[in-house]
Coordinates of C-alpha atoms in Angstrom, one line a residue:
Chain A
X1 CA -26.6 54.1 6.3
X2 CA -29.8 52.3 6.5
X3 CA -32.4 52.6 3.8
X4 CA -35.8 51.8 5.3
X5 CA -39.3 52.0 4.0
X6 CA -42.0 51.9 6.7
X7 CA -45.6 51.3 6.1
X8 CA -48.5 51.2 8.6
X9 CA -51.8 49.4 8.5
X10 CA -54.8 49.7 10.8
X11 CA -55.5 46.6 12.8
X12 CA -59.1 46.7 11.6
X13 CA -57.9 46.5 8.0
X14 CA -55.9 43.2 8.5
X15 CA -57.1 40.3 6.5
X16 CA -58.7 42.4 3.8
X17 CA -58.1 41.4 0.2
X18 CA -55.0 43.0 -1.3
X19 CA -55.8 45.4 -4.0
X20 CA -52.8 46.1 -6.1
X21 CA -52.3 49.3 -8.1
X22 CA -49.6 50.9 -10.1
X23 CA -47.9 54.1 -9.0
X24 CA -44.9 56.0 -10.3
X25 CA -41.5 55.4 -8.8
X26 CA -40.8 57.2 -5.6
X27 CA -37.3 58.4 -4.7
X28 CA -36.4 57.1 -1.3
X29 CA -32.8 58.1 -0.9
X30 CA -30.5 60.1 -3.0
X31 CA -26.8 59.7 -2.2
X32 CA -24.7 62.2 -4.0
X33 CA -21.0 61.4 -4.8
X34 CA -18.7 62.8 -2.3
X35 CA -15.7 64.5 -4.0
X36 CA -13.6 64.4 -0.8
X37 CA -13.5 60.6 -0.9
X38 CA -11.6 60.9 -4.2
X39 CA -8.7 62.3 -2.3
X40 CA -8.2 59.0 -0.6
X41 CA -7.4 57.3 -3.9
X42 CA -4.5 57.6 -6.2
X43 CA -4.9 57.1 -9.9
X44 CA -3.0 54.1 -11.1
X45 CA -1.0 54.6 -14.2
X46 CA 0.0 52.3 -16.0
X47 CA -2.6 49.6 -15.3
X48 CA -1.3 46.1 -15.7
X49 CA -4.0 43.6 -16.2
X50 CA -3.9 40.2 -17.7
X51 CA -6.6 39.1 -20.1
X52 CA -6.9 35.7 -21.5
X53 CA -9.0 34.6 -24.4
X54 CA -9.3 31.0 -23.6
X55 CA -12.2 28.7 -23.5
X56 CA -13.2 28.2 -19.9
X57 CA -13.0 24.6 -18.9
X58 CA -13.7 22.9 -15.7
X59 CA -12.3 19.6 -14.5
X60 CA -14.6 17.1 -12.9
X61 CA -14.1 13.6 -11.8
X62 CA -16.7 11.0 -11.1
X63 CA -16.4 7.7 -9.4
X64 CA -18.4 5.0 -11.0
X65 CA -20.2 2.4 -9.0
X66 CA -18.1 -0.6 -8.2
X67 CA -18.3 -3.2 -10.9
X68 CA -17.5 -6.8 -10.6
X69 CA -14.7 -8.1 -12.7
X70 CA -13.9 -11.6 -13.6
X71 CA -10.9 -12.9 -15.5
X72 CA -10.7 -15.8 -17.8
X73 CA -8.5 -16.9 -20.6
X74 CA -9.2 -16.8 -24.3
X75 CA -8.7 -19.7 -26.6
X76 CA -7.1 -19.0 -29.9
X77 CA -8.2 -21.4 -32.5
X78 CA -6.8 -21.6 -36.0
X79 CA -8.9 -19.7 -38.4
X80 CA -8.9 -18.0 -41.7
X81 CA -8.6 -21.2 -43.7
X82 CA -10.7 -21.2 -46.8
X83 CA -13.8 -23.3 -46.8
X84 CA -12.4 -26.3 -48.7
X85 CA -9.4 -26.7 -46.4
X86 CA -9.8 -28.5 -43.2
X87 CA -7.3 -27.1 -40.7
X88 CA -6.9 -30.4 -38.9
X89 CA -6.0 -32.4 -42.0
X90 CA -2.3 -32.1 -42.4
X91 CA -2.3 -33.1 -46.0
X92 CA -4.8 -30.5 -47.1
X93 CA -2.9 -27.9 -45.2
X94 CA 0.3 -28.9 -46.9
X95 CA -1.4 -28.9 -50.3
X96 CA -2.8 -25.4 -49.7
X97 CA 0.6 -24.1 -48.6
X98 CA 2.3 -25.5 -51.6
X99 CA -0.3 -23.9 -53.9
X100 CA 0.3 -20.5 -52.3
X101 CA 4.0 -20.8 -52.5
X102 CA 3.9 -21.4 -56.3
X103 CA 2.2 -18.1 -56.8
X104 CA 4.6 -15.6 -58.5
X105 CA 3.4 -12.7 -56.5
X106 CA 4.3 -14.5 -53.4
X107 CA 7.9 -15.0 -54.4
X108 CA 8.5 -11.4 -55.4
X109 CA 6.7 -10.1 -52.3
X110 CA 8.7 -12.2 -49.9
X111 CA 11.9 -11.1 -51.6
X112 CA 11.2 -7.4 -51.2
X113 CA 9.9 -7.8 -47.7
X114 CA 13.0 -9.9 -46.9
X115 CA 15.2 -7.0 -48.0
X116 CA 13.4 -4.5 -45.8
X117 CA 13.5 -6.8 -42.9
X118 CA 17.2 -7.5 -43.2
X119 CA 17.9 -3.8 -43.1
X120 CA 16.1 -3.5 -39.8
X121 CA 17.7 -6.6 -38.3
X122 CA 21.1 -5.3 -39.1
X123 CA 20.1 -2.0 -37.5
X124 CA 19.1 -3.8 -34.4
X125 CA 22.4 -5.7 -34.3
X126 CA 24.4 -2.6 -34.7
X127 CA 23.2 -0.7 -31.6
X128 CA 21.9 -2.2 -28.5
X129 CA 18.9 -0.2 -27.6
X130 CA 18.6 -1.6 -24.1
X131 CA 22.0 -0.5 -23.1
X132 CA 22.0 1.1 -19.6
X133 CA 23.9 4.3 -20.0
X134 CA 24.0 5.6 -16.5
X135 CA 24.1 2.5 -14.5
X136 CA 27.2 3.5 -12.5
X137 CA 25.6 6.8 -11.3
X138 CA 23.6 6.1 -8.2
X139 CA 20.4 7.9 -7.5
X140 CA 20.9 9.8 -4.3
X141 CA 17.2 10.4 -3.5
X142 CA 14.0 9.8 -5.2
X143 CA 13.1 12.6 -7.6
X144 CA 9.4 12.3 -7.4
X145 CA 7.4 14.0 -4.6
X146 CA 6.2 11.6 -1.9
X147 CA 2.8 10.2 -2.6
X148 CA 0.6 7.3 -1.6
X149 CA -2.1 5.7 -3.7
X150 CA -5.0 3.6 -2.6
X151 CA -5.0 0.4 -4.4
X152 CA -7.8 -1.6 -2.9
X153 CA -10.6 -1.4 -0.4
X154 CA -12.0 -4.3 1.5
X155 CA -15.4 -3.7 3.2
X156 CA -16.8 -5.7 6.0
X157 CA -20.1 -7.2 5.0
X158 CA -21.5 -6.5 8.5
X159 CA -22.0 -3.0 9.8
X160 CA -21.0 -1.8 13.3
X161 CA -17.6 -3.4 13.4
X162 CA -14.2 -1.8 13.1
X163 CA -11.0 -3.3 11.9
X164 CA -9.3 -4.3 15.1
X165 CA -6.1 -5.8 13.6
X166 CA -4.5 -6.7 10.3
X167 CA -1.9 -9.3 9.6
X168 CA -0.2 -9.8 6.2
X169 CA 0.5 -13.2 4.8
X170 CA 4.1 -14.0 5.6
X171 CA 4.9 -15.4 2.1
X172 CA 4.4 -12.3 0.0
X173 CA 1.7 -9.6 -0.3
X174 CA -1.1 -11.8 -1.5
X175 CA -3.3 -12.2 1.5
X176 CA -4.5 -10.3 4.5
X177 CA -6.0 -11.6 7.7
X178 CA -8.3 -9.0 9.2
X179 CA -9.9 -9.2 12.6
X180 CA -13.2 -7.3 13.0
X181 CA -14.5 -6.3 16.3
X182 CA -16.6 -3.6 17.8
X183 CA -14.2 -2.4 20.5
X184 CA -16.5 0.1 22.2
X185 CA -17.2 -1.1 25.7
X186 CA -20.4 -3.1 25.7
X187 CA -21.7 -1.2 22.8
X188 CA -21.8 -3.9 20.3
X189 CA -25.4 -4.9 19.4
X190 CA -26.3 -8.4 20.5
X191 CA -26.3 -10.2 17.1
X192 CA -23.0 -8.7 15.8
X193 CA -21.3 -11.4 13.8
X194 CA -18.1 -12.8 15.3
X195 CA -16.5 -13.7 12.0
X196 CA -13.2 -12.4 10.8
X197 CA -11.9 -12.9 7.3
X198 CA -8.9 -13.7 5.3
X199 CA -8.9 -11.6 2.1
X200 CA -7.1 -12.2 -1.1
X201 CA -5.6 -8.9 -2.4
X202 CA -6.8 -9.4 -5.9
X203 CA -10.4 -10.0 -5.0
X204 CA -12.0 -7.3 -2.8
X205 CA -15.5 -8.5 -3.4
X206 CA -15.6 -11.5 -1.2
X207 CA -13.2 -12.8 1.4
X208 CA -11.2 -15.9 0.7
X209 CA -11.8 -17.5 4.0
X210 CA -13.9 -16.9 7.1
X211 CA -12.8 -17.6 10.6
X212 CA -15.5 -18.3 13.2
X213 CA -14.3 -17.8 16.7
X214 CA -16.5 -18.0 19.8
X215 CA -16.3 -14.2 20.3
X216 CA -15.1 -11.5 18.0
X217 CA -11.4 -11.4 17.4
X218 CA -9.5 -8.4 18.6
X219 CA -6.2 -9.4 17.1
X220 CA -5.0 -11.9 14.6
X221 CA -1.5 -13.0 13.5
X222 CA -0.1 -15.3 10.9
X223 CA 2.6 -17.7 12.2
X224 CA 5.8 -16.4 10.4
X225 CA 7.1 -20.0 10.3
X226 CA 4.1 -21.7 9.1
X227 CA 1.9 -19.6 6.8
X228 CA -1.2 -21.7 7.4
X229 CA -1.5 -21.2 11.1
X230 CA -3.2 -18.2 12.5
X231 CA -3.6 -17.3 16.2
X232 CA -6.2 -14.9 17.4
X233 CA -7.2 -13.2 20.6
X234 CA -10.9 -12.9 21.4
X235 CA -12.9 -10.1 23.0
X236 CA -13.8 -12.4 25.9
X237 CA -10.2 -13.3 26.8
X238 CA -9.8 -16.5 25.0
X239 CA -7.0 -17.3 22.6
X240 CA -7.7 -19.6 19.6
X241 CA -5.7 -20.9 16.7
X242 CA -6.8 -21.9 13.2
X243 CA -5.3 -23.8 10.4
X244 CA -6.2 -22.4 7.0
X245 CA -6.4 -25.7 5.4
X246 CA -8.7 -27.1 7.9
X247 CA -11.7 -24.8 7.9
X248 CA -13.3 -21.9 9.7
X249 CA -13.6 -23.4 13.1
X250 CA -10.7 -22.9 15.5
X251 CA -8.6 -26.0 16.0
X252 CA -8.4 -25.2 19.6
X253 CA -9.4 -22.5 22.0
X254 CA -8.0 -21.7 25.4
X255 CA -10.2 -22.1 28.5
X256 CA -12.0 -19.1 29.9
X257 CA -10.9 -20.0 33.4
X258 CA -7.2 -20.1 32.8
X259 CA -7.0 -17.4 30.2
X260 CA -7.3 -13.7 30.3
X261 CA -10.2 -11.9 31.9
X262 CA -10.3 -9.0 29.5
X263 CA -10.1 -8.8 25.7
X264 CA -6.8 -10.1 24.5
X265 CA -5.4 -7.1 22.7
X266 CA -2.2 -8.5 21.3
X267 CA -0.9 -11.9 20.5
X268 CA 2.6 -12.5 19.1
X269 CA 4.3 -15.6 17.9
X270 CA 7.4 -16.5 19.8
X271 CA 10.7 -17.6 18.4
X272 CA 11.0 -21.1 19.6
X273 CA 12.3 -24.4 18.3
X274 CA 8.9 -25.9 17.8
X275 CA 7.4 -22.7 16.2
X276 CA 4.3 -23.2 18.3
X277 CA 4.7 -20.8 21.1
X278 CA 3.0 -17.5 21.3
X279 CA 2.3 -15.0 24.0
X280 CA -0.6 -12.7 24.7
X281 CA -1.4 -9.6 26.7
X282 CA -4.6 -8.1 27.9
X283 CA -6.0 -5.2 29.9
X284 CA -6.2 -7.5 32.9
X285 CA -2.5 -7.0 33.5
X286 CA -1.3 -10.5 32.6
X287 CA 1.1 -11.6 30.0
X288 CA 0.5 -15.3 29.3
X289 CA 2.7 -17.7 27.3
X290 CA 0.9 -20.4 25.3
X291 CA 1.9 -23.5 23.5
X292 CA -0.7 -24.0 20.8
X293 CA -0.6 -27.7 21.1
X294 CA -1.9 -27.5 24.6
X295 CA -4.2 -24.6 25.0
X296 CA -5.8 -25.8 28.2
X297 CA -3.3 -23.8 30.3
X298 CA -0.8 -21.1 29.7
X299 CA 2.9 -22.2 30.0
X300 CA 3.9 -19.2 31.9
X301 CA 2.4 -16.1 33.5
X302 CA 3.7 -12.6 34.2
X303 CA 2.0 -9.7 35.9
X304 CA 2.8 -6.2 34.6
X305 CA 3.4 -4.8 38.0
X306 CA 5.5 -1.6 38.2
X307 CA 6.5 -2.3 41.8
X308 CA 8.4 -5.4 40.6
X309 CA 6.7 -7.6 43.1
X310 CA 4.5 -9.6 40.7
X311 CA 1.5 -8.4 42.6
X312 CA -1.7 -9.1 40.7
X313 CA -3.5 -6.3 42.3
X314 CA -0.9 -3.8 41.2
X315 CA -0.7 -5.0 37.7
X316 CA -1.4 -2.6 34.9
X317 CA -3.4 -3.7 31.9
X318 CA -1.6 -3.6 28.6
X319 CA -2.7 -2.9 25.0
X320 CA 0.4 -3.8 23.1
X321 CA 3.3 -6.2 23.1
X322 CA 6.6 -5.8 21.3
X323 CA 8.8 -8.7 20.5
X324 CA 11.8 -8.9 18.3
X325 CA 12.5 -12.4 17.0
X326 CA 16.3 -11.7 17.2
X327 CA 16.2 -11.0 20.9
X328 CA 14.1 -14.0 22.0
X329 CA 14.0 -13.6 25.7
X330 CA 13.2 -9.9 26.0
X331 CA 10.0 -8.2 25.2
X332 CA 8.1 -5.0 25.9
X333 CA 4.6 -4.2 26.8
X334 CA 2.8 -0.9 26.7
X335 CA 0.2 -0.4 29.3
X336 CA -3.2 1.3 29.7
X337 CA -1.8 3.8 32.2
X338 CA 0.9 4.9 29.7
X339 CA 3.9 3.1 31.1
X340 CA 6.2 0.9 28.9
X341 CA 7.5 -2.2 30.6
X342 CA 10.7 -3.8 29.3
X343 CA 10.7 -7.4 30.5
X344 CA 12.9 -10.4 30.5
X345 CA 11.1 -13.7 30.3
X346 CA 14.0 -15.6 31.7
X347 CA 14.5 -13.5 34.8
X348 CA 15.4 -15.6 37.8
X349 CA 13.6 -13.6 40.5
X350 CA 10.4 -11.7 40.2
X351 CA 12.2 -8.4 40.3
X352 CA 14.4 -9.5 37.4
X353 CA 11.5 -10.2 35.2
X354 CA 10.5 -6.6 34.8
X355 CA 13.8 -5.0 33.8
X356 CA 12.6 -1.4 33.4
X357 CA 9.6 0.8 33.3
X358 CA 9.7 3.8 31.0
X359 CA 7.4 6.7 31.8
X360 CA 5.7 6.5 28.4
X361 CA 2.6 8.5 27.6
X362 CA -0.2 10.3 29.3
X363 CA -2.7 7.9 28.0
X364 CA -2.7 4.3 27.0
X365 CA 0.1 3.2 24.7
X366 CA -1.5 2.0 21.5
X367 CA 1.6 0.8 19.6
X368 CA 5.1 -0.2 20.4
X369 CA 7.8 -1.3 18.0
X370 CA 11.5 -1.6 17.8
X371 CA 13.3 -0.2 14.8
X372 CA 14.1 -3.2 12.6
X373 CA 17.6 -1.9 11.9
X374 CA 18.4 -0.4 15.2
X375 CA 17.0 -2.7 17.9
X376 CA 18.0 -0.4 20.8
X377 CA 15.6 2.3 19.5
X378 CA 11.9 1.8 19.7
X379 CA 8.9 3.9 19.1
X380 CA 5.6 4.1 21.0
X381 CA 2.4 5.7 20.0
X382 CA -0.1 7.0 22.6
X383 CA -2.1 10.0 23.6
X384 CA -1.5 12.6 20.8
X385 CA 2.2 12.0 20.2
X386 CA 4.7 9.5 19.0
X387 CA 7.8 9.0 21.0
X388 CA 11.1 7.5 20.1
X389 CA 13.0 5.9 23.0
X390 CA 16.5 4.5 23.4
X391 CA 16.7 1.5 25.6
X392 CA 19.5 3.0 27.7
X393 CA 17.7 6.2 28.7
X394 CA 15.0 5.4 31.0
X395 CA 13.9 8.8 32.1
X396 CA 12.6 10.3 28.9
X397 CA 12.2 9.7 25.3
X398 CA 15.0 10.8 23.0
X399 CA 12.7 12.2 20.3
X400 CA 9.0 13.0 20.2
X401 CA 6.5 14.6 17.8
X402 CA 4.4 17.5 18.6
X403 CA 0.9 17.1 20.0
X404 CA -1.5 16.4 17.2
X405 CA -5.0 17.6 16.8
X406 CA -6.4 14.1 16.7
X407 CA -5.4 11.1 18.8
X408 CA -3.0 8.6 17.4
X409 CA -4.2 5.1 17.2
X410 CA -1.4 3.0 15.7
X411 CA 2.1 3.2 14.4
X412 CA 4.9 1.2 13.0
X413 CA 8.4 1.5 11.6
X414 CA 9.2 1.0 7.9
X415 CA 10.7 -2.5 7.4
X416 CA 13.0 -1.2 4.7
X417 CA 14.2 2.3 5.6
X418 CA 15.2 2.9 9.2
X419 CA 14.3 6.6 9.2
X420 CA 10.7 6.1 8.1
X421 CA 7.7 5.4 10.3
X422 CA 3.9 5.6 10.0
X423 CA 1.1 6.6 12.3
X424 CA -2.6 6.5 11.9
X425 CA -5.0 9.0 13.5
X426 CA -8.5 9.3 14.6
X427 CA -9.3 11.8 11.9
X428 CA -8.7 9.1 9.3
X429 CA -5.3 10.2 8.1
X430 CA -2.2 8.2 7.7
X431 CA 1.0 10.1 8.4
X432 CA 4.3 9.1 7.0
X433 CA 7.3 10.5 8.8
X434 CA 10.8 10.6 7.3
X435 CA 13.4 11.5 10.0
X436 CA 16.0 12.3 7.4
X437 CA 13.8 14.7 5.6
X438 CA 11.8 16.6 8.2
X439 CA 11.5 16.1 11.9
X440 CA 8.8 18.5 12.9
X441 CA 6.1 17.3 10.6
X442 CA 5.1 14.2 8.7
X443 CA 6.6 14.0 5.3
X444 CA 3.3 12.9 3.9
X445 CA -0.3 12.9 5.2
X446 CA -2.8 10.9 3.4
X447 CA -6.5 11.1 4.1
X448 CA -7.3 7.4 3.9
X449 CA -10.9 7.4 5.1
X450 CA -13.4 9.7 6.7
X451 CA -13.7 7.5 9.8
X452 CA -11.0 7.1 12.4
X453 CA -8.3 4.7 11.4
X454 CA -7.9 2.1 14.0
X455 CA -5.0 -0.1 12.9
X456 CA -2.3 -0.3 10.4
X457 CA 0.2 -2.8 9.2
X458 CA 3.1 -2.5 6.8
X459 CA 3.8 -5.4 4.5
X460 CA 7.3 -6.8 4.8
X461 CA 8.6 -5.4 1.5
X462 CA 7.7 -1.9 2.7
X463 CA 5.6 -0.9 -0.3
X464 CA 2.1 -1.7 0.7
X465 CA 0.4 -0.5 3.8
X466 CA -3.0 -1.8 5.0
X467 CA -5.1 0.6 7.2
X468 CA -8.2 -0.4 8.9
X469 CA -10.9 2.1 9.9
X470 CA -13.6 2.1 12.5
X471 CA -16.3 1.5 9.9
X472 CA -14.9 -1.9 9.0
X473 CA -13.1 -0.7 5.8
X474 CA -9.6 -1.9 5.2
X475 CA -7.7 0.1 2.6
X476 CA -4.4 -1.0 0.9
X477 CA -2.2 2.0 0.1
X478 CA 0.8 1.8 -2.1
X479 CA 3.6 4.1 -1.1
X480 CA 5.8 6.0 -3.6
X481 CA 9.2 4.7 -4.4
X482 CA 11.0 7.2 -2.1
X483 CA 9.7 5.3 0.9
X484 CA 11.0 1.9 0.2
X485 CA 14.1 2.5 -1.9
X486 CA 17.2 1.9 0.2
X487 CA 19.6 4.6 0.5
X488 CA 23.3 3.9 1.0
X489 CA 24.0 6.5 3.6
X490 CA 20.8 6.2 5.4
X491 CA 21.9 3.8 8.1
X492 CA 24.8 6.1 9.1
X493 CA 22.7 9.2 9.0
X494 CA 20.0 7.7 11.1
X495 CA 22.5 6.3 13.5
X496 CA 24.0 9.8 13.9
X497 CA 20.6 11.2 14.6
X498 CA 19.7 8.7 17.3
X499 CA 23.1 8.9 18.9
X500 CA 23.0 12.6 19.1
X501 CA 19.6 12.6 20.7
X502 CA 20.6 9.9 23.1
X503 CA 23.7 11.9 24.1
X504 CA 21.6 15.0 24.6
X505 CA 19.2 13.1 27.0
X506 CA 22.2 11.6 28.9
X507 CA 23.6 15.1 29.4
X508 CA 20.3 16.4 30.6
X509 CA 19.9 13.5 33.0
X510 CA 23.4 14.1 34.3
X511 CA 22.6 17.8 34.8
X512 CA 19.4 16.9 36.7
X513 CA 21.2 14.6 39.0
X514 CA 23.8 17.3 39.7
X515 CA 21.2 19.8 40.5
X516 CA 19.3 17.4 42.8
X517 CA 22.5 16.6 44.7
X518 CA 23.3 20.3 45.1
X519 CA 19.8 20.9 46.5
X520 CA 20.2 18.1 48.9
X521 CA 23.6 19.3 50.0
X522 CA 22.4 22.9 50.2
X523 CA 19.3 21.8 52.3
X524 CA 21.5 19.6 54.6
X525 CA 23.9 22.5 55.2
X526 CA 21.2 24.9 56.2
X527 CA 19.4 22.5 58.6
Chain B
X1 CA 13.6 -21.6 -54.2
X2 CA 14.4 -17.9 -53.8
X3 CA 11.9 -17.8 -51.0
X4 CA 13.8 -20.5 -49.2
X5 CA 17.0 -18.5 -49.7
X6 CA 15.5 -15.4 -48.3
X7 CA 14.0 -17.3 -45.4
X8 CA 17.3 -19.0 -44.5
X9 CA 19.2 -15.7 -44.8
X10 CA 17.0 -14.0 -42.3
X11 CA 17.1 -16.8 -39.9
X12 CA 20.9 -16.8 -40.1
X13 CA 21.1 -13.2 -38.7
X14 CA 22.3 -12.7 -35.2
X15 CA 19.6 -12.7 -32.5
X16 CA 16.7 -13.8 -34.8
X17 CA 14.4 -16.2 -32.9
X18 CA 11.9 -17.0 -35.6
X19 CA 10.3 -16.0 -38.9
X20 CA 6.7 -16.4 -40.0
X21 CA 5.1 -15.6 -43.4
X22 CA 1.4 -14.9 -43.0
X23 CA -1.1 -14.5 -45.8
X24 CA -3.9 -12.0 -45.8
X25 CA -6.3 -14.4 -44.2
X26 CA -4.1 -15.0 -41.2
X27 CA -2.9 -18.4 -42.3
X28 CA 0.8 -19.1 -41.6
X29 CA 2.3 -20.1 -44.9
X30 CA 5.7 -20.8 -43.6
X31 CA 7.0 -20.7 -40.0
X32 CA 10.3 -21.4 -38.4
X33 CA 8.8 -22.0 -35.0
X34 CA 8.5 -25.7 -34.2
X35 CA 5.5 -25.1 -31.9
X36 CA 2.5 -24.7 -34.1
X37 CA 0.3 -23.2 -31.4
X38 CA 2.8 -20.4 -30.9
X39 CA 2.8 -19.8 -34.6
X40 CA -1.0 -19.6 -34.7
X41 CA -1.0 -17.2 -31.7
X42 CA 1.6 -14.9 -33.3
X43 CA -0.4 -14.9 -36.6
X44 CA -3.7 -14.1 -35.1
X45 CA -2.4 -11.3 -32.8
X46 CA 0.1 -9.7 -35.1
X47 CA -2.2 -9.7 -38.2
X48 CA -4.9 -7.9 -36.3
X49 CA -2.3 -5.4 -34.9
X50 CA -0.8 -4.8 -38.3
X51 CA -4.2 -4.3 -39.8
X52 CA -5.2 -1.8 -37.1
X53 CA -2.0 0.2 -37.4
X54 CA -2.3 0.4 -41.2
X55 CA -5.9 1.7 -40.9
X56 CA -4.7 4.2 -38.2
X57 CA -2.0 5.6 -40.5
X58 CA -4.4 5.8 -43.4
X59 CA -7.1 7.5 -41.3
X60 CA -4.6 10.2 -40.2
X61 CA -3.5 10.8 -43.8
X62 CA -5.2 9.0 -46.6
X63 CA -2.1 9.3 -48.8
X64 CA 0.1 7.6 -46.2
X65 CA 0.6 3.9 -45.8
X66 CA 2.2 1.6 -43.3
X67 CA 5.7 0.5 -44.5
X68 CA 7.1 -1.2 -41.4
X69 CA 5.9 -2.0 -37.9
X70 CA 8.3 -2.6 -34.9
X71 CA 7.2 -3.7 -31.5
X72 CA 9.9 -3.5 -28.9
X73 CA 9.4 -5.2 -25.7
X74 CA 11.5 -6.0 -22.6
X75 CA 12.6 -9.3 -23.9
X76 CA 12.6 -9.1 -27.7
X77 CA 11.5 -7.2 -30.7
X78 CA 8.8 -8.2 -33.2
X79 CA 9.2 -6.7 -36.6
X80 CA 6.4 -6.8 -39.2
X81 CA 6.9 -6.0 -42.9
X82 CA 3.4 -5.6 -44.4
X83 CA 2.4 -6.0 -48.0
X84 CA -1.0 -6.0 -49.8
X85 CA -1.5 -9.7 -49.4
X86 CA 1.2 -11.0 -47.1
X87 CA 3.0 -10.2 -43.8
X88 CA 6.5 -11.1 -42.9
X89 CA 7.0 -11.4 -39.1
X90 CA 10.4 -11.7 -37.5
X91 CA 11.1 -12.0 -33.8
X92 CA 14.6 -10.9 -32.8
X93 CA 16.3 -10.7 -29.4
X94 CA 18.5 -7.7 -28.8
X95 CA 22.1 -8.7 -28.2
X96 CA 25.0 -6.9 -26.8
X97 CA 27.5 -6.0 -29.4
X98 CA 31.0 -7.4 -28.9

């Protein structure tokens, strides 16, 4: 029911000064209680109500501004000596000591203290307090709930650049090489810096080393054999390599004419005797092999052509490469169109070089990696899902996640636990999936940043994950123990999961083929 | 004389790494550690800690006083017996009983 009060004023009277006056209250509406409404309610008896007489408190946390810390050592000097004794003079020290020892109090004190002390020492010797009582009982699974904690944040000093690629230092989690680049097509402002940095984990305030390529780096990798060499792929298609000891300029850069014609999205080091071979892929559809000693020309070239004819015009551009050092001649590439190519470098004919093409995703494949413990199984990240494939089944993925709300940008397997993998999304979250725990949803979702996460990299030991966002901020997240503690049965369980899914796909494939044959036969019979 | 005896007896116990007698100023009167810089380090750090713990106990209850202080760490145990003027510090390593 509306309660309105209407007042009217003559047009001629507008603009006149307001003259206020008091008047008694006027009843506008009187709504009497309606006893019939009471029938709709039932009296509640007894009434159970909790009351607490507690001080109301509120929790509030505040983040202070970042402060710079510096660490240095402290020097302990001998002190406390009375003024007449010079601590450096051995004789004076000895004399002082002798004087104290003659003191009667000293003798009695030391005796009582000695007695007390002996009691405790004997106690210590009687029972070993460090004895491990339950060492033979193995922990089946981690007791604590899964969690991840941000340890450190590295900010790009220049704006406008996203973290394009992260590579951990091969000899332990002390350094990170991060490639910064604005990957939006032609949207980078003219004077964007081309520098990329090597950061030391302990010092997030300033990078340890700067790398100055000709054009911004889109990907960067440490040589696993020689921790001082870094190879990077540039936005303009060149590939360059640096030696950390020799400074910020690249030691050598590939020629623009013989290299790629599009940004080099991924560069990986090859397993070779000399340790100087690497190969790169770009959206121009070529996979080029380089020897860093001779960057003028690639050693070998391969077109990612689905028709298996090595036709450059049919080649599909690729975003990611996958290479397992234990299988040196085979590699995989994920293309812009969504297909995944499995290739053999040593194929004799052109057709042999591209062994298989998997249907892949609806959109570009952003990440591709084999499971470190089960090399036949690999995962790919693209469009809004993550798919797990078995090398033998070429028609379809054996397992896949549901379609997410935001696009997936990068993913990788855990190096320690074969059932765990990670994905990063455009809403800034990092998902941790544990196939042994839950297969429909990620086990843990961490909101790492407000901006889309562009790249991620797990450190070899499996504990630290570096995520890079579009705003140029790289965050190091530490995972809870459950994600990197090895479990005895895990390998078997994960193996069973993958085998079951592979078998299911095989059966489905067989059924499809049967049905197709039947159709053909049926169609042939009719006509 | 008796001091020597006490000192040697403590040192003879199983697992004992070293013994230091510190006076109230923080000066090591006697030490079994050969390394004098280590002795000085122990003196400085432990004396401050013992003083702080004593004042903590007395703040909580003025009638109370610190009788013994034990610091157990992963590698060894540091035991401190405090007195009005002196401190007896013993470092012992826990050993598995036969």
